[in-house]
């Protein structure tokens, strides 16, 4: 019975933490940037054009440079990708996404460290990898020495 009450208390606290994350500046900025990106007609046209050329690119890649449209499709794919990457709404969204992910990584790292130094937290963030318990420099280091499947 006591374990059940402790579990319920932990679940309540985790709900509180989730609410705090949802109310954070990072989460607010993420939602605003996502909305701006989704509602921008020009941005959405660029994304759709890139998706269409990606389909052509995949088809051309099946035949490689022997396909008659190989060079043109590759050129257009790079051009459209650059246009999407340089779009102000896409760039702002990606930055907001990275900021929110950094917050989540930091929270995961703190929670894991509070339980044990031996808990591995794969974050993909180089700022956290050197602090992890992995002797190889982090789960994301590719060595797999920590026992994970890196």
XYZ file of N, CA and C in Angstrom:
450
model
N 0.824 -1.194 0.000
C 0.000 0.000 0.000
C 0.869 1.259 0.000
N 1.961 1.246 0.765
C 2.839 2.404 0.850
C 3.517 2.674 -0.497
N 3.943 1.589 -1.166
C 4.582 1.739 -2.474
C 3.611 2.344 -3.474
N 2.367 1.976 -3.416
C 1.363 2.515 -4.321
C 1.175 4.010 -4.085
N 1.154 4.416 -2.824
C 0.999 5.835 -2.492
C 2.221 6.632 -2.963
N 3.413 6.049 -2.809
C 4.627 6.718 -3.280
C 4.602 6.856 -4.798
N 4.150 5.788 -5.480
C 4.057 5.843 -6.940
C 3.077 6.918 -7.378
N 1.940 7.018 -6.709
C 0.955 8.044 -7.048
C 1.527 9.440 -6.810
N 2.269 9.608 -5.728
C 2.894 10.901 -5.434
C 3.912 11.253 -6.517
N 4.705 10.271 -6.954
C 5.679 10.506 -8.024
C 4.979 10.868 -9.336
N 3.892 10.185 -9.621
C 3.139 10.497 -10.844
C 2.575 11.911 -10.788
N 2.092 12.321 -9.623
C 1.592 13.692 -9.474
C 2.709 14.703 -9.693
N 3.878 14.420 -9.124
C 5.014 15.320 -9.297
C 5.479 15.364 -10.757
N 5.426 14.218 -11.420
C 5.827 14.204 -12.829
C 4.822 14.992 -13.674
N 3.549 14.939 -13.319
C 2.552 15.769 -14.004
C 2.841 17.252 -13.780
N 3.247 17.605 -12.560
C 3.603 18.992 -12.262
C 4.805 19.432 -13.090
N 5.804 18.561 -13.192
C 6.989 18.872 -13.995
C 6.603 19.056 -15.462
N 5.758 18.166 -15.970
C 5.311 18.277 -17.362
C 4.575 19.599 -17.581
N 3.760 19.991 -16.631
C 3.044 21.273 -16.745
C 4.018 22.438 -16.752
N 5.035 22.358 -15.923
C 6.039 23.425 -15.880
C 6.781 23.518 -17.215
N 7.083 22.381 -17.802
C 7.761 22.374 -19.101
C 6.849 22.984 -20.156
N 5.579 22.588 -20.145
C 4.627 23.117 -21.125
C 4.437 24.629 -20.987
N 4.619 25.153 -19.794
C 4.458 26.589 -19.543
C 5.775 27.360 -19.663
N 6.855 26.668 -20.004
C 8.166 27.321 -20.092
C 8.239 28.243 -21.308
N 9.189 29.156 -21.256
C 9.423 30.070 -22.377
C 9.828 29.295 -23.630
N 10.604 28.227 -23.436
C 11.043 27.414 -24.582
C 9.852 26.746 -25.270
N 8.939 26.205 -24.484
C 7.759 25.556 -25.064
C 6.850 26.581 -25.735
N 6.697 27.751 -25.113
C 5.889 28.812 -25.725
C 6.470 29.233 -27.070
N 7.781 29.449 -27.090
C 8.432 29.864 -28.338
C 8.314 28.769 -29.401
N 8.442 27.527 -28.992
C 8.288 26.401 -29.920
C 6.901 26.434 -30.562
N 5.871 26.595 -29.743
C 4.496 26.614 -30.275
C 4.269 27.804 -31.201
N 4.799 28.973 -30.824
C 4.637 30.159 -31.664
C 5.334 29.953 -33.006
N 6.556 29.470 -32.973
C 7.324 29.258 -34.210
C 6.681 28.182 -35.081
N 6.177 27.132 -34.461
C 5.481 26.084 -35.222
C 4.254 26.664 -35.904
N 3.505 27.472 -35.189
C 2.307 28.097 -35.758
C 2.673 29.024 -36.913
N 3.703 29.836 -36.729
C 4.129 30.749 -37.790
C 4.587 29.983 -39.018
N 5.323 28.907 -38.814
C 5.801 28.102 -39.931
C 4.631 27.430 -40.652
N 3.691 26.920 -39.881
C 2.544 26.219 -40.446
C 1.610 27.179 -41.178
N 1.484 28.391 -40.682
C 0.535 29.346 -41.250
C 1.116 30.249 -42.328
N 2.396 30.165 -42.568
C 3.006 30.971 -43.618
C 2.807 30.275 -44.968
N 2.059 30.923 -45.844
C 1.778 30.338 -47.154
C 3.060 30.124 -47.945
N 3.949 31.111 -47.909
C 5.204 31.001 -48.660
C 6.069 29.857 -48.124
N 6.154 29.732 -46.822
C 6.941 28.653 -46.217
C 6.366 27.298 -46.591
N 5.062 27.167 -46.512
C 4.427 25.890 -46.844
C 4.596 25.542 -48.322
N 4.573 26.549 -49.185
C 4.817 26.297 -50.610
C 6.236 25.792 -50.824
N 7.184 26.372 -50.121
C 8.577 25.924 -50.237
C 8.730 24.479 -49.749
N 8.090 24.173 -48.639
C 8.175 22.816 -48.080
C 7.536 21.805 -49.027
N 6.396 22.137 -49.608
C 5.723 21.229 -50.545
C 6.547 21.039 -51.810
N 7.163 22.132 -52.284
C 7.996 22.028 -53.482
C 9.205 21.132 -53.209
N 9.785 21.260 -52.015
C 10.902 20.401 -51.643
C 10.460 18.942 -51.552
N 9.299 18.701 -50.976
C 8.793 17.323 -50.867
C 8.583 16.711 -52.243
N 8.087 17.507 -53.171
C 7.846 17.006 -54.529
C 9.158 16.664 -55.227
N 10.159 17.530 -55.084
C 11.447 17.262 -55.735
C 12.156 16.101 -55.051
N 11.902 15.899 -53.758
C 12.496 14.752 -53.067
C 11.987 13.443 -53.656
N 10.711 13.414 -54.023
C 10.165 12.214 -54.674
C 10.884 11.962 -55.992
N 11.076 13.020 -56.782
C 11.804 12.886 -58.042
C 13.256 12.484 -57.781
N 13.845 13.061 -56.753
C 15.227 12.751 -56.395
C 15.372 11.264 -56.068
N 14.454 10.738 -55.273
C 14.500 9.313 -54.929
C 14.389 8.443 -56.174
N 13.534 8.828 -57.096
C 13.376 8.069 -58.338
C 14.659 8.115 -59.169
N 15.250 9.292 -59.277
C 16.480 9.456 -60.052
C 17.619 8.677 -59.416
N 17.668 8.626 -58.087
C 18.751 7.938 -57.392
C 18.735 6.433 -57.661
N 17.588 5.907 -58.006
C 17.523 4.473 -58.325
C 18.407 4.139 -59.526
N 18.521 5.090 -60.458
C 19.311 4.856 -61.668
C 20.664 5.561 -61.621
N 20.823 6.451 -60.650
C 22.093 7.148 -60.512
C 22.334 8.140 -61.627
N 23.581 8.380 -61.905
C 23.932 9.409 -62.896
C 23.550 9.029 -64.318
N 23.069 7.811 -64.496
C 22.658 7.384 -65.832
C 21.252 7.857 -66.170
N 20.531 8.330 -65.174
C 19.187 8.863 -65.413
C 19.325 10.179 -66.176
N 18.488 10.409 -67.201
C 18.637 11.626 -68.008
C 18.443 12.934 -67.218
N 17.685 12.911 -66.132
C 17.419 14.121 -65.351
C 18.273 14.207 -64.083
N 19.290 13.378 -63.986
C 20.087 13.274 -62.769
C 20.630 14.632 -62.304
N 21.338 15.338 -63.173
C 21.966 16.600 -62.786
C 20.932 17.653 -62.432
N 19.892 17.764 -63.233
C 18.884 18.803 -62.996
C 18.107 18.554 -61.702
N 17.735 17.315 -61.460
C 16.986 17.002 -60.236
C 17.869 17.215 -59.011
N 19.123 16.825 -59.084
C 20.051 17.055 -57.974
C 20.233 18.550 -57.711
N 20.368 19.322 -58.764
C 20.533 20.772 -58.622
C 19.289 21.396 -57.986
N 18.117 21.012 -58.476
C 16.873 21.557 -57.931
C 16.671 21.133 -56.475
N 17.010 19.896 -56.165
C 16.856 19.418 -54.785
C 17.727 20.242 -53.845
N 18.963 20.503 -54.222
C 19.847 21.323 -53.386
C 19.319 22.756 -53.274
N 18.845 23.300 -54.388
C 18.329 24.667 -54.392
C 17.099 24.790 -53.489
N 16.149 23.863 -53.623
C 14.919 23.927 -52.826
C 15.218 23.668 -51.347
N 16.165 22.780 -51.069
C 16.548 22.505 -49.681
C 17.150 23.764 -49.058
N 17.988 24.442 -49.798
C 18.601 25.677 -49.318
C 17.521 26.732 -49.055
N 16.541 26.833 -49.953
C 15.460 27.803 -49.772
C 14.659 27.511 -48.504
N 14.379 26.237 -48.265
C 13.650 25.868 -47.045
C 14.507 26.147 -45.817
N 15.771 25.763 -45.874
C 16.669 25.987 -44.735
C 16.829 27.469 -44.419
N 16.812 28.317 -45.426
C 17.005 29.754 -45.234
C 15.698 30.489 -44.925
N 14.583 29.811 -45.025
C 13.293 30.435 -44.729
C 13.282 30.874 -43.264
N 12.868 32.107 -43.004
C 12.927 32.651 -41.650
C 12.076 31.857 -40.662
N 10.924 31.358 -41.113
C 10.046 30.611 -40.217
C 10.613 29.225 -39.900
N 11.193 28.591 -40.890
C 11.803 27.275 -40.681
C 13.013 27.411 -39.762
N 13.846 28.414 -40.005
C 15.033 28.622 -39.169
C 14.640 28.913 -37.723
N 13.632 29.762 -37.535
C 13.177 30.081 -36.174
C 12.600 28.852 -35.492
N 11.851 28.048 -36.244
C 11.273 26.829 -35.671
C 12.367 25.857 -35.257
N 13.355 25.674 -36.112
C 14.446 24.740 -35.783
C 15.221 25.194 -34.549
N 15.430 26.502 -34.419
C 16.129 27.019 -33.240
C 15.278 26.795 -31.991
N 13.982 27.066 -32.089
C 13.083 26.854 -30.951
C 13.019 25.377 -30.583
N 13.036 24.521 -31.587
C 13.021 23.072 -31.361
C 14.289 22.633 -30.623
N 15.436 23.178 -31.031
C 16.702 22.836 -30.371
C 16.730 23.351 -28.937
N 16.182 24.538 -28.718
C 16.145 25.101 -27.364
C 15.275 24.246 -26.444
N 14.124 23.825 -26.946
C 13.239 22.968 -26.148
C 13.896 21.619 -25.886
N 14.563 21.060 -26.898
C 15.247 19.781 -26.716
C 16.359 19.906 -25.692
N 17.076 21.021 -25.695
C 18.135 21.235 -24.701
C 17.567 21.274 -23.291
N 16.414 21.922 -23.133
C 15.760 21.951 -21.830
C 15.389 20.538 -21.385
N 14.810 19.758 -22.294
C 14.427 18.380 -21.961
C 15.653 17.523 -21.650
N 16.737 17.722 -22.394
C 17.974 16.984 -22.133
C 18.521 17.314 -20.745
N 18.501 18.599 -20.409
C 19.014 19.018 -19.115
C 18.187 18.427 -17.972
N 16.882 18.427 -18.140
C 15.998 17.846 -17.119
C 16.264 16.350 -16.984
N 16.395 15.654 -18.109
C 16.680 14.215 -18.074
C 17.998 13.943 -17.361
N 19.000 14.762 -17.669
C 20.314 14.595 -17.070
C 20.250 14.799 -15.553
N 19.530 15.823 -15.117
C 19.404 16.114 -13.686
C 18.657 14.987 -12.980
N 17.572 14.514 -13.586
C 16.801 13.432 -12.974
C 17.633 12.156 -12.857
N 18.328 11.817 -13.930
C 19.139 10.608 -13.906
C 20.257 10.725 -12.879
N 20.898 11.892 -12.819
C 21.980 12.099 -11.869
C 21.510 12.071 -10.426
N 20.258 12.471 -10.194
C 19.710 12.442 -8.841
C 19.488 11.012 -8.362
N 19.262 10.111 -9.300
C 19.048 8.708 -8.945
C 20.378 7.998 -8.770
N 21.268 8.148 -9.769
C 22.561 7.481 -9.713
C 23.490 8.078 -10.764
N 24.772 8.123 -10.446
C 25.758 8.592 -11.427
C 25.946 7.586 -12.554
N 25.505 6.352 -12.357
C 25.711 5.294 -13.347
C 24.622 5.229 -14.398
N 23.598 6.033 -14.261
C 22.526 6.027 -15.256
C 22.987 6.801 -16.482
N 22.847 6.197 -17.634
C 23.282 6.809 -18.881
C 22.106 7.546 -19.500
N 22.368 8.758 -19.938
C 21.335 9.576 -20.566
C 21.817 9.957 -21.958
N 21.404 9.218 -22.991
C 21.812 9.585 -24.355
C 21.058 10.830 -24.798
N 21.793 11.912 -25.001
C 21.141 13.159 -25.361
C 21.501 13.631 -26.757
N 22.676 13.274 -27.241
C 23.126 13.807 -28.518
C 23.649 15.233 -28.368
N 23.637 15.753 -27.148
C 24.113 17.095 -26.873
C 25.520 16.987 -26.297
N 26.526 17.558 -26.968
C 27.906 17.406 -26.501
C 28.155 18.013 -25.125
N 27.325 18.948 -24.688
C 27.514 19.547 -23.368
C 27.189 18.560 -22.260
N 26.325 17.606 -22.532
C 25.956 16.625 -21.524
C 26.763 15.347 -21.652
N 27.257 15.048 -22.826
C 27.962 13.787 -23.044
C 29.201 13.659 -22.173
N 29.935 14.721 -21.993
C 31.166 14.623 -21.207
C 30.862 14.467 -19.725
N 29.661 14.795 -19.313
C 29.292 14.671 -17.916
C 28.653 13.324 -17.613
N 28.392 12.538 -18.637
C 27.687 11.276 -18.410
C 28.583 10.260 -17.736
N 27.983 9.175 -17.315
C 28.721 8.133 -16.609
C 29.517 7.256 -17.565
N 29.335 7.442 -18.859
C 30.048 6.618 -19.827
C 31.538 6.954 -19.790
N 32.342 5.941 -19.731
C 33.781 6.162 -19.680
C 34.340 6.528 -21.042
N 33.552 6.368 -22.088
C 34.035 6.644 -23.438
C 33.689 8.048 -23.892
N 33.155 8.873 -23.019
C 32.859 10.248 -23.418
C 31.408 10.451 -23.755
N 30.552 9.517 -23.410
C 29.118 9.697 -23.646
C 28.545 8.625 -24.526
N 27.283 8.390 -24.372
C 26.612 7.367 -25.182
C 26.674 7.692 -26.657
N 26.700 8.984 -26.989
C 26.721 9.395 -28.374
C 28.095 9.389 -28.996
N 29.109 8.928 -28.266
C 30.461 8.982 -28.800
C 30.733 7.917 -29.834
N 29.850 6.935 -29.961
C 30.022 5.901 -30.968
C 30.859 4.734 -30.513
N 31.454 4.829 -29.345
C 32.316 3.752 -28.872
C 31.537 2.574 -28.316
N 30.419 2.851 -27.695
C 29.610 1.780 -27.129
C 30.235 1.161 -25.910
N 31.274 1.771 -25.354
C 31.958 1.217 -24.196
C 31.111 1.226 -22.943
N 30.057 2.010 -22.949
C 29.211 2.131 -21.773
C 28.208 0.989 -21.710
N 28.131 0.206 -22.751
C 27.177 -0.896 -22.765
C 25.934 -0.587 -23.565
N 25.816 0.657 -24.032
C 24.651 0.986 -24.859
C 24.948 0.539 -26.291
N 23.988 0.708 -27.148
C 24.157 0.229 -28.524
C 24.581 1.351 -29.454
N 25.425 2.247 -28.976
C 25.857 3.393 -29.786
C 26.557 2.952 -31.033
